CSV table of C-alpha atoms in Angstrom, one decimal:
chain,number,residue,atom,x,y,z
A,29,MET,CA,91.6,78.0,-145.4
A,30,ILE,CA,88.4,76.0,-145.7
A,31,LEU,CA,87.0,75.3,-149.1
A,32,SER,CA,83.9,77.5,-149.7
A,33,ASN,CA,82.2,79.5,-152.4
A,34,ASN,CA,84.7,82.3,-151.7
A,35,PHE,CA,87.8,80.1,-151.7
A,36,THR,CA,88.6,77.3,-154.1
A,37,GLY,CA,92.4,77.3,-153.7
A,38,ASN,CA,94.5,76.2,-156.7
A,39,SER,CA,91.4,75.9,-159.0
A,40,GLY,CA,93.7,75.5,-162.0
A,41,LEU,CA,94.3,71.9,-160.9
A,42,LEU,CA,90.6,71.1,-160.8
A,43,THR,CA,88.8,69.6,-163.7
A,44,PRO,CA,86.9,72.6,-165.2
A,45,SER,CA,83.1,72.8,-164.9
A,46,ASN,CA,80.8,75.2,-166.7
A,47,ILE,CA,78.1,75.1,-163.9
A,48,ASN,CA,77.0,78.5,-162.6
A,49,ARG,CA,75.9,77.8,-159.1
A,50,ASP,CA,74.0,81.0,-158.8
A,51,ALA,CA,71.9,80.2,-161.9
A,52,LEU,CA,71.4,76.5,-161.0
A,53,GLN,CA,67.8,75.8,-160.0
A,54,THR,CA,67.1,73.4,-157.1
A,55,GLY,CA,65.0,70.5,-158.3
A,56,VAL,CA,66.6,67.5,-156.6
A,57,ALA,CA,66.6,66.6,-152.9
A,58,PHE,CA,69.2,64.3,-151.3
A,59,ILE,CA,68.1,62.7,-148.1
A,60,GLY,CA,71.2,61.6,-146.2
A,61,ALA,CA,73.4,64.2,-147.8
A,62,THR,CA,76.5,63.6,-145.7
A,63,ALA,CA,76.8,60.0,-147.1
A,64,ARG,CA,80.0,59.8,-149.2
A,65,PHE,CA,79.0,57.1,-151.7
A,66,PRO,CA,76.1,58.9,-153.4
A,67,ARG,CA,78.1,62.1,-153.6
A,68,ALA,CA,80.8,60.1,-155.5
A,69,CYS,CA,78.4,58.3,-157.8
A,70,PRO,CA,74.8,59.4,-158.6
A,71,VAL,CA,75.5,63.0,-157.8
A,72,MET,CA,78.4,63.0,-160.3
A,73,PHE,CA,76.0,61.7,-163.0
A,74,LEU,CA,73.6,64.5,-162.1
A,75,GLN,CA,76.5,67.0,-162.2
A,76,LYS,CA,77.4,65.8,-165.7
A,77,ALA,CA,73.8,66.3,-166.8
A,78,ALA,CA,73.9,69.8,-165.4
A,79,GLU,CA,77.2,70.5,-167.2
A,80,ASN,CA,75.4,69.3,-170.4
A,81,GLY,CA,72.8,72.0,-169.9
A,82,THR,CA,70.0,70.6,-167.7
A,83,PRO,CA,69.1,73.6,-165.4
A,84,ASN,CA,67.1,72.2,-162.5
A,85,LEU,CA,69.5,69.7,-160.9
A,86,GLY,CA,70.7,71.8,-158.0
A,87,ILE,CA,70.4,69.8,-154.8
A,88,LEU,CA,68.7,70.3,-151.5
A,89,GLY,CA,70.7,68.3,-149.0
A,90,ILE,CA,68.8,66.9,-146.1
A,91,GLY,CA,70.9,65.7,-143.1
A,92,LEU,CA,69.7,62.8,-141.0
A,93,GLY,CA,70.8,61.4,-137.6
A,94,ALA,CA,72.0,63.3,-134.6
A,95,SER,CA,74.6,60.7,-133.5
A,96,ASP,CA,77.6,58.8,-134.9
A,97,GLY,CA,79.2,62.1,-136.1
A,98,SER,CA,76.3,62.9,-138.5
A,99,ARG,CA,75.9,66.4,-137.0
A,100,GLU,CA,79.6,67.2,-137.2
A,101,ARG,CA,79.8,66.0,-140.8
A,102,PHE,CA,76.8,68.0,-141.8
A,103,ALA,CA,78.3,71.1,-140.1
A,104,ALA,CA,81.5,70.6,-142.1
A,105,LEU,CA,79.5,70.4,-145.3
A,106,GLU,CA,77.6,73.6,-144.4
A,107,GLN,CA,80.9,75.4,-143.6
A,108,GLN,CA,82.0,74.5,-147.2
A,109,ASP,CA,78.8,75.8,-148.8
A,110,GLY,CA,78.0,72.2,-149.9
A,111,LEU,CA,81.2,72.0,-152.0
A,112,TYR,CA,83.5,69.0,-151.7
A,113,THR,CA,86.4,67.5,-153.6
A,114,LEU,CA,86.3,64.2,-155.5
A,115,VAL,CA,89.8,62.7,-156.1
A,116,SER,CA,89.7,60.0,-158.7
A,117,LYS,CA,92.9,57.8,-158.7
A,118,GLY,CA,93.6,55.2,-161.3
A,119,THR,CA,96.4,53.9,-163.6
A,120,GLY,CA,95.8,56.9,-165.8
A,121,GLY,CA,96.7,59.4,-163.1
A,122,ILE,CA,94.8,61.6,-160.6
A,123,GLU,CA,91.8,63.8,-161.3
A,124,TYR,CA,90.5,66.5,-158.9
A,125,LYS,CA,86.9,67.6,-159.3
A,126,LEU,CA,84.6,69.8,-157.3
A,127,GLY,CA,81.2,68.6,-156.4
A,128,THR,CA,79.1,71.7,-157.0
A,129,LEU,CA,75.4,70.7,-157.0
A,130,LEU,CA,74.6,70.9,-153.3
A,131,LYS,CA,73.1,74.3,-153.0
A,132,GLU,CA,70.9,74.2,-150.0
A,133,LEU,CA,71.4,72.3,-146.7
A,134,VAL,CA,68.8,71.5,-144.0
A,135,PHE,CA,69.6,69.3,-140.9
A,136,ALA,CA,66.3,67.5,-140.3
A,137,PRO,CA,66.8,66.6,-136.6
A,138,ASP,CA,67.1,70.3,-135.8
A,139,LYS,CA,64.8,71.7,-138.5
A,140,THR,CA,62.2,69.0,-139.1
A,141,GLN,CA,59.4,71.3,-140.3
A,142,GLU,CA,61.7,73.2,-142.6
A,143,ALA,CA,62.9,69.9,-144.1
A,144,ILE,CA,59.3,68.7,-144.7
A,145,ALA,CA,58.3,72.0,-146.2
A,146,ARG,CA,61.3,72.1,-148.6
A,147,LEU,CA,60.6,68.5,-149.7
A,148,ALA,CA,57.0,69.5,-150.3
A,149,ASP,CA,58.1,72.2,-152.7
A,150,PRO,CA,56.7,71.5,-156.2
A,151,ALA,CA,60.1,72.3,-157.6
A,152,ILE,CA,61.5,69.2,-156.0
A,153,THR,CA,60.7,66.3,-158.4
A,154,LEU,CA,63.4,63.8,-157.5
A,155,SER,CA,65.2,62.8,-154.3
A,156,LEU,CA,68.3,60.7,-153.8
A,157,VAL,CA,67.9,58.6,-150.7
A,158,ILE,CA,70.5,56.8,-148.6
A,159,LEU,CA,69.5,55.7,-145.1
A,160,THR,CA,71.9,52.7,-144.6
A,161,GLN,CA,70.2,49.3,-144.7
A,162,SER,CA,69.1,49.4,-141.0
A,163,GLY,CA,67.7,52.9,-141.6
A,164,TYR,CA,64.9,51.4,-143.8
A,165,TYR,CA,63.4,49.6,-140.8
A,166,TYR,CA,62.3,46.9,-143.1
A,167,ASP,CA,60.7,43.8,-141.7
A,168,SER,CA,61.2,40.9,-144.1
A,169,ALA,CA,58.6,38.8,-142.2
A,170,THR,CA,55.8,41.3,-142.9
A,171,GLY,CA,57.1,43.0,-146.0
A,172,GLY,CA,56.6,46.4,-144.4
A,173,ILE,CA,58.1,48.7,-141.8
A,174,ASN,CA,59.3,47.2,-138.5
A,175,ILE,CA,56.7,48.4,-136.0
A,176,ASN,CA,58.8,47.0,-133.1
A,177,SER,CA,61.4,49.8,-133.5
A,178,ALA,CA,61.1,52.6,-131.0
A,179,ASP,CA,61.9,55.1,-133.7
A,180,VAL,CA,59.1,53.8,-135.9
A,181,GLN,CA,56.7,53.8,-133.0
A,182,HIS,CA,57.6,57.5,-132.5
A,183,ASP,CA,56.8,58.2,-136.2
A,184,ILE,CA,53.5,56.3,-136.0
A,185,LYS,CA,52.4,58.4,-133.0
A,186,ASN,CA,54.0,61.7,-134.2
A,187,PRO,CA,53.6,61.7,-138.0
A,188,ALA,CA,54.2,65.5,-138.3
A,189,ASN,CA,57.4,65.3,-136.3
A,190,PRO,CA,59.3,62.2,-137.7
A,191,LYS,CA,62.6,60.9,-136.5
A,192,THR,CA,63.3,58.4,-139.3
A,193,GLY,CA,64.1,58.7,-143.0
A,194,PRO,CA,60.9,56.9,-144.1
A,195,GLY,CA,59.0,59.1,-141.6
A,196,LEU,CA,60.4,62.2,-143.2
A,197,ILE,CA,59.4,61.0,-146.7
A,198,VAL,CA,55.9,60.2,-145.5
A,199,ALA,CA,55.4,63.6,-143.9
A,200,ALA,CA,56.6,65.4,-147.1
A,201,MET,CA,54.4,63.2,-149.3
A,202,ARG,CA,51.4,64.0,-147.1
A,203,ALA,CA,52.1,67.8,-147.4
A,204,ARG,CA,52.3,67.4,-151.2
A,205,MET,CA,49.1,65.4,-151.4
A,206,ARG,CA,47.2,68.0,-149.3
A,207,ALA,CA,48.6,70.8,-151.5
A,208,GLY,CA,47.6,69.0,-154.7
A,209,VAL,CA,51.3,68.5,-155.7
A,210,ALA,CA,52.4,65.3,-157.4
A,211,PRO,CA,54.8,63.1,-155.3
A,212,PHE,CA,58.5,63.4,-155.9
A,213,THR,CA,60.3,60.3,-157.0
A,214,PRO,CA,62.7,58.8,-154.4
A,215,LEU,CA,65.8,57.2,-155.9
A,216,SER,CA,67.4,54.8,-153.5
A,217,CYS,CA,71.2,54.7,-153.6
A,218,GLU,CA,71.5,51.8,-151.2
A,219,ALA,CA,73.8,48.9,-152.1
A,220,MET,CA,71.1,46.3,-151.5
A,221,ALA,CA,68.8,44.2,-153.6
A,222,GLU,CA,65.5,45.8,-154.7
A,223,ASN,CA,66.4,49.0,-152.9
A,224,GLY,CA,63.7,51.1,-154.4
A,225,ALA,CA,61.0,48.5,-154.0
A,226,THR,CA,62.0,48.1,-150.4
A,227,LEU,CA,61.9,51.8,-149.8
A,228,GLY,CA,58.4,52.0,-151.3
A,229,LYS,CA,57.2,49.1,-149.0
A,230,VAL,CA,58.3,50.8,-145.8
A,231,VAL,CA,57.0,54.3,-146.8
A,232,ILE,CA,53.6,53.0,-147.8
A,233,SER,CA,53.5,50.7,-144.8
A,234,LEU,CA,54.3,53.6,-142.4
A,235,ALA,CA,51.6,55.7,-143.9
A,236,GLU,CA,49.2,52.8,-143.3
A,237,GLN,CA,50.4,52.3,-139.8
A,238,GLN,CA,49.8,56.0,-139.1
A,239,GLY,CA,46.1,55.4,-140.1
A,240,ASP,CA,46.2,57.7,-143.1
A,241,ALA,CA,44.1,55.7,-145.6
A,242,ALA,CA,44.0,58.6,-148.1
A,243,LEU,CA,47.8,59.0,-148.2
A,244,THR,CA,48.3,55.2,-148.5
A,245,ALA,CA,46.0,55.0,-151.5
A,246,TRP,CA,47.6,58.2,-153.1
A,247,LEU,CA,51.1,56.7,-152.7
A,248,ARG,CA,50.0,53.4,-154.2
A,249,GLU,CA,48.4,55.1,-157.2
A,250,LYS,CA,50.7,58.0,-157.9
A,251,ALA,CA,54.2,57.4,-156.4
A,252,SER,CA,57.1,55.6,-158.0
A,253,PHE,CA,60.0,54.0,-156.1
A,254,PRO,CA,62.3,52.8,-158.9
A,255,CYS,CA,65.1,50.4,-158.1
A,256,ALA,CA,68.7,51.3,-159.0
A,257,MET,CA,72.2,49.8,-159.1
A,258,VAL,CA,75.0,52.1,-158.2
A,259,ASP,CA,78.6,51.1,-158.3
A,260,ARG,CA,81.8,53.0,-157.4
A,261,ILE,CA,84.4,51.9,-154.8
A,262,VAL,CA,84.8,54.6,-152.2
A,263,PRO,CA,87.2,53.5,-149.5
A,264,LYS,CA,87.2,54.8,-145.9
A,265,LEU,CA,88.6,58.4,-145.7
A,266,LYS,CA,91.9,58.8,-144.1
A,267,ASP,CA,93.6,61.8,-142.5
A,268,SER,CA,96.3,61.5,-145.1
A,269,ASP,CA,93.8,62.0,-147.8
A,270,ILE,CA,92.7,65.4,-146.3
A,271,ALA,CA,96.3,66.4,-145.9
A,272,GLU,CA,97.1,65.5,-149.5
A,273,ILE,CA,94.2,67.6,-150.8
A,274,GLU,CA,95.2,70.6,-148.7
A,275,LYS,CA,98.9,70.3,-149.8
A,276,THR,CA,97.9,70.0,-153.5
A,277,LEU,CA,94.9,72.2,-153.9
A,278,GLY,CA,95.6,74.8,-151.2
A,279,TYR,CA,92.4,74.5,-149.2
A,280,ARG,CA,91.1,72.4,-146.3
A,281,ASP,CA,88.3,70.0,-147.3
A,282,ASN,CA,86.8,68.0,-144.4
A,283,MET,CA,84.3,66.2,-146.6
A,284,PRO,CA,86.2,64.9,-149.6
A,285,MET,CA,86.3,61.5,-151.2
A,286,VAL,CA,89.1,59.5,-152.8
A,287,THR,CA,87.7,57.0,-155.3
A,288,GLU,CA,88.3,55.1,-158.5
A,289,PRO,CA,87.6,56.3,-162.1
A,290,PHE,CA,84.9,53.7,-162.7
A,291,LEU,CA,81.3,54.6,-161.9
A,292,GLN,CA,78.0,53.1,-162.9
A,293,TRP,CA,74.3,54.0,-162.3
A,294,VAL,CA,71.7,51.6,-163.7
A,295,LEU,CA,68.2,53.1,-163.1
A,296,GLU,CA,64.8,51.6,-163.6
A,297,GLU,CA,62.5,53.6,-165.8
A,298,TRP,CA,59.4,54.6,-163.9
A,299,LYS,CA,55.9,55.4,-164.9
A,300,ASP,CA,55.6,59.0,-166.2
A,301,MET,CA,59.4,59.5,-166.2
A,302,PRO,CA,59.8,62.8,-168.0
A,303,ALA,CA,61.3,62.2,-171.5
A,304,SER,CA,63.6,65.2,-171.0
A,305,LEU,CA,65.0,63.8,-167.7
A,306,LYS,CA,65.5,60.4,-169.3
A,307,GLY,CA,67.4,62.0,-172.2
A,308,ALA,CA,69.5,64.1,-169.9
A,309,LEU,CA,70.5,61.2,-167.7
A,310,THR,CA,71.2,58.9,-170.6
A,311,LYS,CA,73.4,61.5,-172.2
A,312,ALA,CA,75.3,61.8,-168.8
A,313,GLY,CA,76.0,58.0,-168.9
A,314,VAL,CA,73.2,56.6,-166.7
A,315,GLN,CA,71.8,53.3,-168.0
A,316,ILE,CA,68.0,53.5,-168.0
A,317,VAL,CA,66.5,50.0,-168.1
A,318,GLN,CA,63.1,48.3,-167.6
A,319,ASP,CA,64.5,45.9,-165.0
A,320,VAL,CA,67.4,46.6,-162.7
A,321,LYS,CA,67.5,43.2,-161.0
A,322,PRO,CA,69.8,41.4,-163.4
A,323,TYR,CA,72.4,44.3,-163.2
A,324,GLU,CA,72.0,44.4,-159.4
A,325,ARG,CA,72.5,40.6,-159.2
A,326,ALA,CA,75.6,40.7,-161.5
A,327,LYS,CA,77.2,43.3,-159.2
A,328,LEU,CA,76.3,41.5,-156.0
A,329,LEU,CA,77.5,38.2,-157.2
A,330,THR,CA,80.6,39.3,-159.1
A,331,LEU,CA,82.0,42.2,-157.2
A,332,ASN,CA,80.5,42.2,-153.7
A,333,ALA,CA,80.6,38.4,-153.2
A,334,THR,CA,84.4,38.4,-154.0
A,335,HIS,CA,84.9,41.4,-151.7
A,336,THR,CA,83.2,39.4,-148.9
A,337,LEU,CA,85.4,36.3,-149.5
A,338,MET,CA,88.5,38.5,-149.2
A,339,ALA,CA,87.1,40.5,-146.2
A,340,TYR,CA,87.2,37.4,-144.0
A,341,ILE,CA,89.6,34.7,-145.0
A,342,CYS,CA,92.2,37.0,-146.7
A,343,ASN,CA,92.0,39.4,-143.8
A,344,SER,CA,92.6,36.5,-141.4
A,345,ALA,CA,95.5,35.4,-143.7
A,346,GLY,CA,97.3,38.7,-143.0
A,347,PHE,CA,96.1,41.0,-145.8
A,348,THR,CA,94.8,44.5,-145.1
A,349,TYR,CA,93.7,45.8,-148.5
A,350,VAL,CA,91.9,44.4,-151.5
A,351,ASP,CA,94.6,45.3,-154.0
A,352,GLU,CA,97.2,43.4,-151.9
A,353,VAL,CA,95.3,40.2,-152.4
A,354,VAL,CA,94.7,40.4,-156.1
A,355,ASN,CA,98.2,41.8,-156.9
A,356,ASP,CA,99.8,38.8,-155.1
A,357,PRO,CA,100.2,36.0,-157.7
A,358,ASP,CA,100.0,33.4,-155.0
A,359,PHE,CA,96.6,34.6,-153.7
A,360,ALA,CA,95.0,36.2,-156.7
A,361,PRO,CA,93.5,32.9,-158.0
A,362,VAL,CA,91.1,32.7,-155.1
A,363,ALA,CA,89.4,35.9,-156.4
A,364,HIS,CA,89.2,34.4,-159.9
A,365,ALA,CA,87.7,31.2,-158.4
A,366,SER,CA,85.2,33.2,-156.5
A,367,MET,CA,84.0,35.1,-159.6
A,368,ALA,CA,83.9,31.9,-161.7
A,369,GLU,CA,81.5,30.3,-159.2
A,370,THR,CA,79.4,33.4,-158.5
A,371,GLN,CA,78.9,34.1,-162.2
A,372,ALA,CA,77.9,30.5,-163.0
A,373,SER,CA,74.2,31.4,-162.9
A,374,LEU,CA,74.5,34.9,-164.6
A,375,GLN,CA,73.6,35.7,-168.2
A,376,ASP,CA,75.0,38.4,-170.4
A,377,LEU,CA,73.0,41.6,-170.3
A,378,PRO,CA,72.3,44.4,-172.8
A,379,GLY,CA,75.6,46.4,-172.8
A,380,GLN,CA,77.2,44.1,-170.2
A,381,ASN,CA,79.0,40.9,-171.2
A,382,MET,CA,79.8,38.8,-168.0
A,383,LYS,CA,83.3,37.8,-169.0
A,384,ALA,CA,84.2,41.4,-169.8
A,385,TYR,CA,82.5,42.6,-166.7
A,386,ARG,CA,84.5,40.1,-164.6
A,387,LYS,CA,87.7,41.4,-166.1
A,388,ILE,CA,86.8,45.0,-165.4
A,389,VAL,CA,86.0,44.1,-161.8
A,390,PHE,CA,89.3,42.3,-161.3
A,391,GLU,CA,91.2,45.3,-162.7
A,392,ARG,CA,89.3,47.6,-160.4
A,393,PHE,CA,90.4,45.4,-157.5
A,394,GLN,CA,94.0,45.7,-158.6
A,395,ASN,CA,94.0,49.5,-158.5
A,396,PRO,CA,96.9,50.2,-156.1
A,397,HIS,CA,95.8,53.8,-155.6
A,398,ILE,CA,92.5,52.8,-153.9
A,399,ARG,CA,93.4,51.3,-150.5
A,400,HIS,CA,90.1,49.6,-149.8
A,401,GLU,CA,90.3,48.1,-146.4
A,402,LEU,CA,89.1,44.5,-145.9
A,403,ALA,CA,88.0,45.4,-142.4
A,404,GLN,CA,85.7,48.1,-143.9
A,405,ILE,CA,84.0,45.5,-146.1
A,406,ALA,CA,83.7,43.0,-143.2
A,407,HIS,CA,81.0,45.0,-141.4
A,408,ASP,CA,77.4,43.6,-141.2
A,409,GLY,CA,78.5,40.1,-142.2
A,410,THR,CA,75.1,38.3,-141.9
A,411,ASN,CA,73.4,40.4,-144.4
A,412,LYS,CA,76.3,40.3,-146.8
A,413,ILE,CA,76.8,36.6,-146.6
A,414,ARG,CA,73.0,36.2,-147.2
A,415,ASP,CA,72.8,38.5,-150.2
A,416,ARG,CA,76.0,37.3,-151.8
A,417,GLN,CA,77.4,33.9,-151.0
A,418,VAL,CA,74.0,32.3,-150.0
A,419,ALA,CA,72.2,33.8,-153.0
A,420,ALA,CA,74.9,32.4,-155.3
A,421,LEU,CA,74.8,29.0,-153.4
A,422,ARG,CA,71.1,28.6,-154.0
A,423,ALA,CA,71.4,29.5,-157.7
A,424,ASN,CA,74.3,27.1,-158.2
A,425,LEU,CA,72.7,24.3,-156.4
A,426,LYS,CA,69.7,24.6,-158.8
A,427,ILE,CA,71.9,24.3,-161.9
A,428,GLY,CA,74.5,21.9,-160.6
A,429,ALA,CA,77.3,24.4,-160.6
A,430,PRO,CA,80.3,24.3,-158.3
A,431,ILE,CA,79.9,25.7,-154.7
A,432,ASP,CA,83.3,25.0,-153.2
A,433,THR,CA,84.7,28.6,-153.1
A,434,LEU,CA,81.3,29.9,-151.9
A,435,CYS,CA,81.5,27.5,-148.9
A,436,LEU,CA,85.1,28.5,-148.3
A,437,ALA,CA,83.9,32.1,-148.0
A,438,ILE,CA,81.3,31.1,-145.3
A,439,ALA,CA,83.9,29.0,-143.4
A,440,GLY,CA,86.3,32.0,-143.6
A,441,TRP,CA,83.5,34.2,-142.1
A,442,ILE,CA,83.0,31.8,-139.2
A,443,ASN,CA,86.7,31.6,-138.5
A,444,TRP,CA,87.1,35.4,-138.7
A,445,ALA,CA,84.1,36.0,-136.4
A,446,ALA,CA,85.5,33.5,-133.9
A,447,THR,CA,88.8,35.4,-133.7
A,448,THR,CA,87.6,39.0,-134.0
A,449,GLU,CA,86.5,41.4,-131.2
A,450,ASN,CA,83.8,44.1,-131.4
A,451,ILE,CA,82.1,42.9,-134.5
A,452,ASP,CA,79.6,45.2,-136.2
A,453,ASP,CA,76.8,42.9,-137.3
A,454,ARG,CA,73.4,44.4,-136.7
A,455,THR,CA,71.4,41.3,-137.7
A,456,THR,CA,73.4,38.9,-135.5
A,457,PRO,CA,75.1,40.9,-132.7
A,458,ASP,CA,76.3,37.7,-131.1
A,459,ILE,CA,78.0,36.3,-134.2
A,460,GLY,CA,81.3,36.2,-132.4
A,461,ALA,CA,79.9,34.0,-129.6
A,462,ARG,CA,78.1,31.8,-132.1
A,463,ALA,CA,81.3,31.3,-134.1
A,464,ARG,CA,83.4,30.5,-131.1
A,465,GLU,CA,80.7,27.9,-130.1
A,466,VAL,CA,81.2,26.3,-133.6
A,467,VAL,CA,84.9,26.1,-133.2
A,468,LYS,CA,84.6,24.8,-129.6
A,469,THR,CA,82.0,22.0,-130.4
A,470,GLY,CA,83.1,21.2,-134.0
A,471,LYS,CA,79.4,21.6,-135.0
A,472,LEU,CA,78.1,24.3,-137.4
A,473,ASP,CA,74.6,24.6,-135.7
A,474,ALA,CA,75.3,27.8,-133.8
A,475,VAL,CA,75.9,29.7,-137.1
A,476,MET,CA,73.9,27.7,-139.6
A,477,SER,CA,70.8,28.2,-137.4
A,478,ILE,CA,70.9,31.9,-138.3
A,479,ARG,CA,67.7,31.9,-140.3
A,480,GLU,CA,68.2,35.4,-141.6
A,481,ALA,CA,71.3,34.2,-143.4
A,482,PHE,CA,70.6,30.5,-144.3
A,483,GLY,CA,66.9,30.0,-144.1
A,484,ASP,CA,65.6,26.6,-143.1
A,485,ASP,CA,66.9,24.6,-146.0
A,486,LEU,CA,70.6,25.1,-146.2
A,487,PRO,CA,71.4,23.9,-142.7
A,488,GLN,CA,69.9,20.6,-143.7
A,489,ASP,CA,71.7,20.4,-147.1
A,490,LYS,CA,74.8,18.2,-146.6
A,491,ARG,CA,76.2,19.4,-150.0
A,492,VAL,CA,76.7,22.7,-148.3
A,493,THR,CA,77.4,21.9,-144.7
A,494,ASP,CA,79.9,19.2,-145.4
A,495,LYS,CA,82.0,21.6,-147.5
A,496,ILE,CA,81.8,24.4,-145.0
A,497,ASP,CA,82.8,22.0,-142.2
A,498,ALA,CA,85.7,20.6,-144.1
A,499,HIS,CA,87.0,24.1,-145.0
A,500,LEU,CA,86.6,25.4,-141.4
A,501,LYS,CA,88.4,22.4,-140.0
A,502,GLY,CA,91.2,22.9,-142.5
A,503,ILE,CA,91.5,26.6,-141.6
A,504,GLN,CA,91.6,25.7,-137.9
A,505,ALA,CA,94.3,23.0,-138.5
A,506,GLN,CA,96.6,24.8,-140.9
A,507,GLY,CA,95.9,28.5,-140.2
A,508,PRO,CA,94.1,30.7,-142.7
A,509,ARG,CA,97.1,31.6,-144.8
A,510,ASP,CA,98.5,28.1,-145.2
A,511,TYR,CA,95.1,26.6,-145.8
A,512,LEU,CA,94.3,29.3,-148.4
A,513,LEU,CA,97.6,28.5,-150.2
A,514,SER,CA,96.9,24.8,-150.2
A,515,TYR,CA,93.3,25.4,-151.5
A,516,ILE,CA,94.6,27.6,-154.3
A,517,ALA,CA,97.3,25.1,-155.2
A,518,ALA,CA,94.6,22.5,-155.7
A,519,LEU,CA,92.4,24.6,-158.0
A,520,THR,CA,92.0,23.3,-161.5
A,521,PRO,CA,92.2,25.6,-164.6
A,522,ALA,CA,88.5,25.2,-165.0
A,523,ALA,CA,87.9,26.5,-161.5
A,524,VAL,CA,89.4,29.9,-162.3
A,525,ALA,CA,88.4,30.2,-165.9
């Protein structure tokens, strides 16, 4: 039977919760409610706060997108009354927990006006937001929304019937302004730098493009778009995960998540943040800080950059999962070398020592129960290389720190792209052809000329290009696995310290 309000199977195996769903008041929206990562991380912090007695954290789930299986996933969540299973696997064992906060569900492509009206309800004071990076329609050249997008053009011309996530937020904010209701606070859950600030830019820009001067001014004066850093590894769901849950718990859950025990949510305090909410979130384990950027940068450079290194060269070397790499004593040093370089420009933070953080990240990578596929991490390489390896490169060049493993990661990306079919890279759809041109000509220009990744300066910096070129030629000559082993063998103790 399907998991639902009326059937929770072998509930004795589930971690107990004191939440009474009937008594829970809806005060939070979740735009992009089928997304797995927020349901495994921020929603779990909110659920802890609700278990601690905060009454108005029931969630209104808003579905987005009518393609890529979004409609089917939303229907599955509806069939389960918004319930889902979170399976946490670590060295301490397995924990099964029900996600219980999703009380109401509205699929915006089919019920746009209902979604706007519910988001305009004064009871909604917060909204989790996840749109995927491309769903922000952010134009870095203008610092606003990408007006060349057909979907954005639709929302400019049809503000009351939006197609995009930013358009939905703008329409709901307009309804609140006209009703004399304060704006809700969108909390971006995107794994990207300055996520909240970026969301604010596209929302305000869209209101401006729609010609609504009053709303634009109101948003600038009254709305807050705090940045956040969210961290929990949530691998791609497999059919075997669903089968295991059904066998163990006695119900069919088509929207579960298998994840690690670790979770972190660092949230920027915003103007007029209610003291009661701040206290409730802090008690639930959320870190409320004045500036998220240092925490964001620590994660991107320590965890994500090392993921990116492994996703390309270690995948090409024959590995499938992250834990396989770091649990292999012959190959684990490359992960240590990556983190040593990427952390060179980082400083200790309140509550977060960088050496200790690095150790925690490495232990998370080693978790054999979380089969995190390198191929999953490899998607959207241009943006990831830019935000991770290139960001660390620029910082290290400024302070004279080593860049060798960072350049190895970029060379590994080029080699991987040259030998991989059907690459999902939204910023550089022709990355495969570009990489093959590099291999064919022996010149890096076809890839280093991607301004979105490398800007205008790095292609001219021989400190960078000479190292990338040497690594790529070594990979081509020896093969990824043998070259990686020879690289690791030459590492000094200082390089992995």
